[in-house]
Tab-separated table of C-alpha atoms in Angstrom:
chain	number	residue	atom	x	y	z
A	181	MET	CA	-10.447	-10.113	-35.942
A	182	GLY	CA	-13.519	-8.584	-35.797
A	183	THR	CA	-14.573	-4.778	-33.975
A	184	THR	CA	-16.047	-4.783	-30.531
A	185	VAL	CA	-18.964	-2.903	-31.102
A	186	LYS	CA	-19.519	-0.361	-28.601
A	187	ARG	CA	-22.474	0.201	-26.163
A	188	ASN	CA	-23.752	3.790	-26.228
A	189	ILE	CA	-24.279	5.295	-22.772
A	190	ALA	CA	-26.662	8.531	-22.636
A	191	ILE	CA	-25.004	9.918	-19.267
A	192	LEU	CA	-28.434	11.588	-17.800
A	193	ALA	CA	-27.015	14.824	-15.913
A	194	GLY	CA	-28.872	18.133	-15.562
A	195	GLY	CA	-32.225	18.139	-14.453
A	196	ASP	CA	-34.746	20.985	-12.868
A	197	SER	CA	-33.429	21.654	-9.496
A	198	SER	CA	-31.277	24.007	-8.043
A	199	GLU	CA	-28.446	20.771	-7.924
A	200	ARG	CA	-27.877	21.411	-11.743
A	201	GLU	CA	-23.934	22.695	-11.507
A	202	VAL	CA	-23.205	19.858	-9.543
A	203	SER	CA	-24.890	16.703	-11.725
A	204	HIS	CA	-22.802	18.711	-14.618
A	205	ARG	CA	-20.315	17.661	-12.112
A	206	SER	CA	-20.519	14.273	-11.473
A	207	ALA	CA	-21.521	13.832	-15.285
A	208	ALA	CA	-18.148	14.983	-16.164
A	209	THR	CA	-16.292	12.605	-13.582
A	210	ILE	CA	-18.443	9.400	-15.323
A	211	LEU	CA	-17.170	10.372	-18.968
A	212	GLU	CA	-13.607	11.049	-18.103
A	213	TYR	CA	-14.003	7.317	-16.391
A	214	LEU	CA	-15.923	5.362	-18.339
A	215	ASP	CA	-14.048	1.997	-20.152
A	216	LYS	CA	-14.394	4.070	-23.888
A	217	ASN	CA	-13.288	0.814	-25.524
A	218	LEU	CA	-15.726	-0.495	-23.922
A	219	TYR	CA	-18.464	2.313	-24.537
A	220	SER	CA	-19.513	5.248	-26.692
A	221	PRO	CA	-20.650	7.832	-24.018
A	222	CYS	CA	-22.327	11.395	-24.689
A	223	ILE	CA	-23.385	13.946	-21.930
A	224	VAL	CA	-27.307	14.104	-22.247
A	225	ASP	CA	-29.112	17.505	-20.166
A	226	ILE	CA	-32.400	17.257	-19.411
A	227	HIS	CA	-33.841	21.128	-19.240
A	228	GLY	CA	-37.380	20.548	-19.253
A	229	ARG	CA	-38.793	19.488	-21.863
A	230	ASN	CA	-35.351	20.427	-23.726
A	231	TRP	CA	-33.500	17.182	-23.620
A	232	GLU	CA	-29.659	17.590	-25.589
A	233	ALA	CA	-26.555	15.766	-26.563
A	234	GLN	CA	-23.605	17.149	-26.486
A	235	THR	CA	-21.529	16.094	-28.346
A	236	GLU	CA	-17.409	15.559	-27.590
A	237	ASP	CA	-16.722	18.107	-30.358
A	238	GLY	CA	-19.249	20.672	-28.009
A	239	ARG	CA	-22.180	20.743	-30.474
A	240	HIS	CA	-25.601	19.974	-29.104
A	241	PHE	CA	-28.412	17.705	-30.088
A	242	PRO	CA	-31.529	17.432	-29.640
A	243	ILE	CA	-33.042	13.797	-28.539
A	244	ASP	CA	-35.641	12.286	-30.411
A	245	LYS	CA	-38.470	10.934	-27.852
A	246	ASN	CA	-39.869	8.392	-29.176
A	247	ASP	CA	-36.666	6.084	-29.376
A	248	PHE	CA	-34.279	8.392	-26.879
A	249	SER	CA	-31.919	9.404	-29.656
A	250	TYR	CA	-29.936	11.880	-31.570
A	251	THR	CA	-29.324	12.599	-35.135
A	252	ALA	CA	-25.424	14.521	-35.987
A	253	ASP	CA	-24.469	15.115	-39.935
A	254	GLY	CA	-26.697	12.525	-41.065
A	255	THR	CA	-25.999	9.457	-38.625
A	256	LYS	CA	-28.742	8.490	-36.031
A	257	THR	CA	-27.628	6.880	-32.790
A	258	VAL	CA	-29.672	5.672	-30.146
A	259	PHE	CA	-28.915	4.694	-26.546
A	260	ASP	CA	-28.399	1.593	-25.312
A	261	TYR	CA	-28.129	1.953	-22.308
A	262	ALA	CA	-28.854	5.883	-19.785
A	263	TYR	CA	-25.988	6.044	-16.667
A	264	VAL	CA	-28.586	8.934	-14.389
A	265	ILE	CA	-26.857	11.528	-12.195
A	266	ILE	CA	-29.076	13.735	-12.246
A	267	HIS	CA	-29.167	14.903	-8.361
A	268	GLY	CA	-32.798	15.962	-7.912
A	269	THR	CA	-35.577	15.934	-10.244
A	270	PRO	CA	-36.496	14.085	-12.516
A	271	GLY	CA	-33.573	12.198	-12.483
A	272	GLU	CA	-33.532	11.552	-8.689
A	273	ASN	CA	-36.988	11.113	-7.963
A	274	GLY	CA	-38.385	8.069	-10.814
A	275	ILE	CA	-39.849	10.723	-12.858
A	276	PHE	CA	-36.953	9.879	-16.029
A	277	GLU	CA	-36.444	6.335	-15.080
A	278	GLY	CA	-40.690	5.978	-15.636
A	279	TYR	CA	-39.989	6.403	-19.185
A	280	LEU	CA	-36.626	5.254	-19.354
A	281	GLN	CA	-38.915	1.407	-18.778
A	282	LEU	CA	-41.419	2.189	-21.307
A	283	MET	CA	-38.579	2.571	-23.754
A	284	GLY	CA	-37.263	-0.527	-22.423
A	285	ILE	CA	-33.351	0.839	-22.235
A	286	PRO	CA	-31.415	-0.716	-18.754
A	287	PHE	CA	-30.410	2.601	-16.634
A	288	SER	CA	-27.731	3.376	-13.363
A	289	THR	CA	-30.351	3.433	-10.693
A	290	CYS	CA	-33.296	2.457	-8.863
A	291	ASP	CA	-36.972	1.592	-9.785
A	292	VAL	CA	-39.642	4.504	-9.849
A	293	LEU	CA	-41.232	3.123	-6.744
A	294	GLU	CA	-37.921	3.428	-5.208
A	295	SER	CA	-36.104	6.249	-6.164
A	296	ALA	CA	-39.493	7.972	-5.487
A	297	LEU	CA	-39.615	7.156	-2.115
A	298	THR	CA	-36.261	8.062	-1.401
A	299	PHE	CA	-36.128	10.962	-2.438
A	300	ASP	CA	-38.998	11.886	-0.148
A	301	LYS	CA	-36.401	11.714	3.485
A	302	TYR	CA	-40.012	11.769	5.030
A	303	LYS	CA	-41.254	8.785	4.425
A	304	LEU	CA	-38.160	6.899	3.064
A	305	ASN	CA	-37.909	7.420	7.275
A	306	ARG	CA	-41.084	6.488	8.571
A	307	TYR	CA	-40.687	3.202	6.414
A	308	LEU	CA	-37.475	2.572	7.410
A	309	GLU	CA	-38.431	3.236	10.763
A	310	SER	CA	-41.467	0.588	10.915
A	311	LEU	CA	-38.935	-1.650	10.537
A	312	GLY	CA	-36.759	-0.937	13.271
A	313	ILE	CA	-34.029	1.541	11.585
A	314	ASN	CA	-33.221	4.724	13.552
A	315	VAL	CA	-33.694	7.857	12.326
A	316	ALA	CA	-34.654	11.480	13.839
A	317	LYS	CA	-38.264	12.297	14.825
A	318	ALA	CA	-39.708	14.946	12.569
A	319	ILE	CA	-42.577	16.790	11.612
A	320	LEU	CA	-44.196	17.110	8.249
A	321	LEU	CA	-45.111	20.452	6.995
A	322	LYS	CA	-47.000	20.736	3.328
A	323	LYS	CA	-47.886	23.919	1.312
A	324	GLY	CA	-49.638	26.135	3.223
A	325	MET	CA	-49.994	24.325	6.792
A	326	THR	CA	-48.467	26.457	9.455
A	327	ILE	CA	-46.330	25.279	13.015
A	328	SER	CA	-45.657	27.531	16.365
A	329	PRO	CA	-42.030	27.581	16.780
A	330	ASP	CA	-43.238	26.441	19.545
A	331	LYS	CA	-45.063	23.660	18.883
A	332	VAL	CA	-41.752	23.634	16.881
A	333	LYS	CA	-40.000	22.945	19.983
A	334	GLU	CA	-42.337	20.859	22.263
A	335	GLU	CA	-42.323	17.964	19.454
A	336	VAL	CA	-38.831	17.471	18.212
A	337	GLY	CA	-36.113	19.797	20.418
A	338	LEU	CA	-34.068	22.829	19.491
A	339	PRO	CA	-31.199	22.842	17.545
A	340	CYS	CA	-33.455	21.127	14.594
A	341	PHE	CA	-32.925	20.980	10.719
A	342	ILE	CA	-35.710	22.153	8.804
A	343	LYS	CA	-35.316	21.362	5.372
A	344	PRO	CA	-37.319	20.353	1.436
A	345	SER	CA	-38.284	17.016	2.603
A	346	ALA	CA	-37.982	16.354	-0.855
A	347	GLY	CA	-34.079	17.562	-2.614
A	348	GLY	CA	-30.134	17.516	-2.035
A	349	SER	CA	-27.471	19.707	-1.584
A	350	SER	CA	-28.388	21.363	1.643
A	351	PHE	CA	-30.651	23.864	-0.461
A	352	GLY	CA	-33.675	25.005	1.183
A	353	THR	CA	-32.193	23.512	4.909
A	354	THR	CA	-31.126	25.683	8.032
A	355	LYS	CA	-30.280	24.545	11.228
A	356	VAL	CA	-32.215	26.461	13.846
A	357	THR	CA	-30.993	26.891	17.942
A	358	SER	CA	-33.625	29.460	18.423
A	359	ALA	CA	-37.416	29.723	17.659
A	360	GLY	CA	-36.987	33.250	16.253
A	361	GLN	CA	-35.204	31.299	13.341
A	362	VAL	CA	-38.131	28.869	13.062
A	363	GLU	CA	-40.437	31.487	10.324
A	364	LYS	CA	-37.655	32.152	7.941
A	365	ALA	CA	-36.244	28.169	8.213
A	366	ILE	CA	-39.884	27.478	6.892
A	367	ALA	CA	-39.780	29.721	4.342
A	368	ASP	CA	-37.321	29.011	2.950
A	369	ALA	CA	-37.102	24.925	2.494
A	370	PHE	CA	-40.647	25.941	1.361
A	371	LEU	CA	-38.571	27.536	-2.071
A	372	GLU	CA	-37.308	24.369	-2.500
A	373	ASN	CA	-40.053	22.064	-2.651
A	374	ASP	CA	-44.162	22.447	-1.539
A	375	GLU	CA	-43.361	20.150	1.647
A	376	ILE	CA	-40.955	20.509	3.978
A	377	VAL	CA	-39.762	18.564	7.310
A	378	ILE	CA	-38.171	19.577	10.415
A	379	GLU	CA	-36.361	16.852	11.638
A	380	SER	CA	-34.744	16.925	15.468
A	381	PHE	CA	-30.772	17.891	15.605
A	382	LEU	CA	-28.593	14.453	16.380
A	383	ASP	CA	-25.967	15.103	17.937
A	384	GLY	CA	-22.763	12.464	17.241
A	385	THR	CA	-20.436	11.873	14.495
A	386	GLU	CA	-21.537	12.647	10.927
A	387	VAL	CA	-20.762	9.382	8.514
A	388	THR	CA	-21.501	7.975	4.934
A	389	CYS	CA	-20.448	4.695	3.695
A	390	GLY	CA	-21.110	3.919	0.150
A	391	CYS	CA	-22.051	0.283	-1.718
A	392	TYR	CA	-23.262	-0.722	-4.921
A	393	LYS	CA	-24.092	-4.938	-5.796
A	394	THR	CA	-24.871	-6.460	-8.945
A	395	SER	CA	-25.994	-10.695	-9.826
A	396	ARG	CA	-22.486	-11.568	-8.884
A	397	ARG	CA	-21.151	-9.758	-5.654
A	398	GLU	CA	-22.174	-7.002	-3.327
A	399	VAL	CA	-19.507	-4.135	-2.352
A	400	THR	CA	-19.794	-2.228	0.377
A	401	LEU	CA	-16.977	0.306	0.268
A	402	PRO	CA	-15.055	1.841	3.021
A	403	VAL	CA	-16.900	4.221	5.426
A	404	THR	CA	-15.814	8.114	5.142
A	405	GLU	CA	-16.142	10.658	8.824
A	406	VAL	CA	-17.572	14.113	7.790
A	407	VAL	CA	-16.174	17.173	9.682
A	408	PRO	CA	-17.905	20.122	8.588
A	409	GLN	CA	-16.312	23.731	8.831
A	410	THR	CA	-19.974	25.432	8.684
A	411	GLU	CA	-22.424	24.406	11.635
A	412	PHE	CA	-23.399	21.758	9.710
A	413	PHE	CA	-23.304	19.736	6.298
A	414	ASP	CA	-23.825	22.772	3.522
A	415	TYR	CA	-23.296	23.506	0.285
A	416	ASP	CA	-20.159	24.709	1.520
A	417	ALA	CA	-19.320	22.070	3.031
A	418	LYS	CA	-20.071	19.324	0.310
A	419	TYR	CA	-18.377	21.596	-2.662
A	420	ASN	CA	-16.530	24.396	-1.416
A	421	GLY	CA	-14.261	22.173	0.744
A	422	PHE	CA	-15.196	23.377	4.002
A	423	VAL	CA	-15.127	20.238	5.324
A	424	SER	CA	-13.017	17.725	7.094
A	425	GLU	CA	-13.473	13.957	4.521
A	426	ILE	CA	-11.520	11.111	6.519
A	427	THR	CA	-11.372	8.258	5.170
A	428	PRO	CA	-11.813	5.283	6.559
A	429	ALA	CA	-13.036	7.332	9.269
A	430	ARG	CA	-11.737	7.081	12.718
A	431	ILE	CA	-13.761	5.058	14.434
A	432	PRO	CA	-13.926	1.017	15.842
A	433	ASP	CA	-13.716	-1.411	13.009
A	434	THR	CA	-16.759	-3.383	14.992
A	435	LEU	CA	-18.944	0.108	14.568
A	436	ARG	CA	-17.322	0.410	10.599
A	437	ASP	CA	-18.731	-2.823	10.375
A	438	ARG	CA	-21.740	-2.483	11.925
A	439	ILE	CA	-22.306	0.919	9.702
A	440	GLN	CA	-21.139	-1.421	6.287
A	441	LYS	CA	-24.140	-4.333	7.411
A	442	MET	CA	-26.704	-1.358	7.917
A	443	THR	CA	-25.797	0.513	4.881
A	444	SER	CA	-26.051	-3.669	3.398
A	445	GLU	CA	-29.716	-4.618	4.353
A	446	ILE	CA	-31.502	-0.562	3.962
A	447	TYR	CA	-30.073	-1.179	-0.165
A	448	ASP	CA	-32.201	-4.654	-0.143
A	449	LEU	CA	-34.831	-3.099	2.157
A	450	VAL	CA	-35.595	-0.547	0.089
A	451	GLY	CA	-34.735	-2.419	-3.318
A	452	CYS	CA	-32.039	0.058	-4.881
A	453	ARG	CA	-29.871	-0.475	-7.468
A	454	GLY	CA	-26.282	0.818	-8.805
A	455	ILE	CA	-24.793	2.679	-6.308
A	456	ILE	CA	-26.287	4.512	-3.474
A	457	ARG	CA	-24.687	6.200	-0.208
A	458	ASN	CA	-26.084	6.273	2.824
A	459	ASP	CA	-25.738	9.009	5.134
A	460	TYR	CA	-25.585	8.628	8.960
A	461	ILE	CA	-25.301	10.152	13.015
A	462	ILE	CA	-23.607	8.018	15.155
A	463	THR	CA	-24.893	9.269	18.917
A	464	ALA	CA	-23.741	8.175	22.210
A	465	GLY	CA	-23.868	4.320	23.287
A	466	GLY	CA	-23.011	3.712	19.774
A	467	GLN	CA	-26.606	4.188	18.353
A	468	ILE	CA	-26.394	4.116	14.503
A	469	ASN	CA	-29.297	6.777	13.286
A	470	LEU	CA	-29.953	6.874	9.263
A	471	LEU	CA	-30.243	10.529	7.941
A	472	GLU	CA	-30.695	9.606	4.178
A	473	ILE	CA	-29.954	7.847	0.788
A	474	ASN	CA	-28.396	9.401	-1.948
A	475	THR	CA	-29.544	6.474	-5.232
A	476	THR	CA	-27.570	9.616	-7.444
A	477	PRO	CA	-24.758	9.891	-5.080
A	478	GLY	CA	-22.508	13.001	-6.260
A	479	MET	CA	-19.637	12.054	-8.633
A	480	THR	CA	-17.302	14.996	-8.905
A	481	PRO	CA	-13.886	14.733	-7.730
A	482	THR	CA	-14.138	16.058	-4.018
A	483	SER	CA	-17.389	13.597	-3.458
A	484	PHE	CA	-17.296	10.767	-1.193
A	485	ILE	CA	-18.551	7.541	-3.725
A	486	PRO	CA	-14.673	8.175	-6.043
A	487	GLN	CA	-12.511	8.949	-2.682
A	488	GLN	CA	-14.675	5.477	-1.254
A	489	VAL	CA	-13.243	3.641	-4.700
A	490	ARG	CA	-9.850	4.660	-4.279
A	491	ALA	CA	-9.402	3.649	-0.396
A	492	ALA	CA	-11.062	0.137	-0.888
A	493	GLY	CA	-8.173	-0.371	-3.355
A	494	MET	CA	-10.469	-0.527	-6.705
A	495	ASN	CA	-10.864	1.585	-10.200
A	496	LEU	CA	-13.119	3.913	-10.849
A	497	THR	CA	-13.771	2.795	-14.007
A	498	ASP	CA	-13.773	-0.895	-13.285
A	499	VAL	CA	-16.728	-0.280	-10.957
A	500	LEU	CA	-18.445	1.764	-13.186
A	501	THR	CA	-18.531	-1.053	-16.358
A	502	GLU	CA	-19.536	-3.762	-13.689
A	503	ILE	CA	-22.916	-1.569	-13.168
A	504	ILE	CA	-23.159	-1.049	-16.595
A	505	GLU	CA	-22.913	-5.005	-17.536
A	506	ASP	CA	-24.410	-6.445	-14.597
A	507	SER	CA	-27.469	-4.857	-16.698
A	508	PHE	CA	-27.306	-6.492	-19.706
A	509	ASN	CA	-26.220	-10.223	-17.844
């Protein structure tokens, strides 16, 4: 009997944003759950122009950017596929996807345009708003622009959120409850990005729902209810346990079905690929409001997608295999 040739999988991690640590934690989960009978995985750390393959024995080897390969002990390994788990730039905003497309290497996430669109919260929500999706009212500020607290109160109201237009894990995000907090919140957000969003506060139940599609089937995962113990769903709530995450969410079945249907529709409206996770606020009267789309959602042990996969009675190894193999069918 012949030996099955394993695909060489690069698990792209790190990146150049505040989310480097979270990305590496997600990458460790992917590495653990990939089917080692089918794949030969390797974490590839991306940090600026420094790209390194990190082998299981703890050694690091530079990536040859000419063909996305590395050489260890005289043996060259060329990657067949990239599982992108960089949260933030350059993996979530389309930059690295452009390189992979040029190299002809299939990857797990959205294409360049779709990644760039979903990474920019303001532009994404304006696009989806034009297609009938409910989103919060928002103001866009670019570096050098100013706005008075009175203007903020007039246009989006208080409380409101002030946050980077592109980013994740709630870095640089402030829930503003008084006019006196506006100036500092704007300054904090600009530390993360050159464009920021001032967004109206939506009072309601926060939920999140994962989804992926292949050429063979569509999978919309169970809805999770998010009950943060902090002021809002910030970094401590997301990664340090200051939150109750209830899967399935304590909502009527009809509302659950509407959220899952909307998640699937948004997936297609944007043109997503791989696993995504949409965050929503359910406000009075059962109105579903989109907060954002995560095209490289967290995959740490405490992240939503692994929880939802388990709640659906599925195995994460099988899900990852399904997504990877779909690129070769």
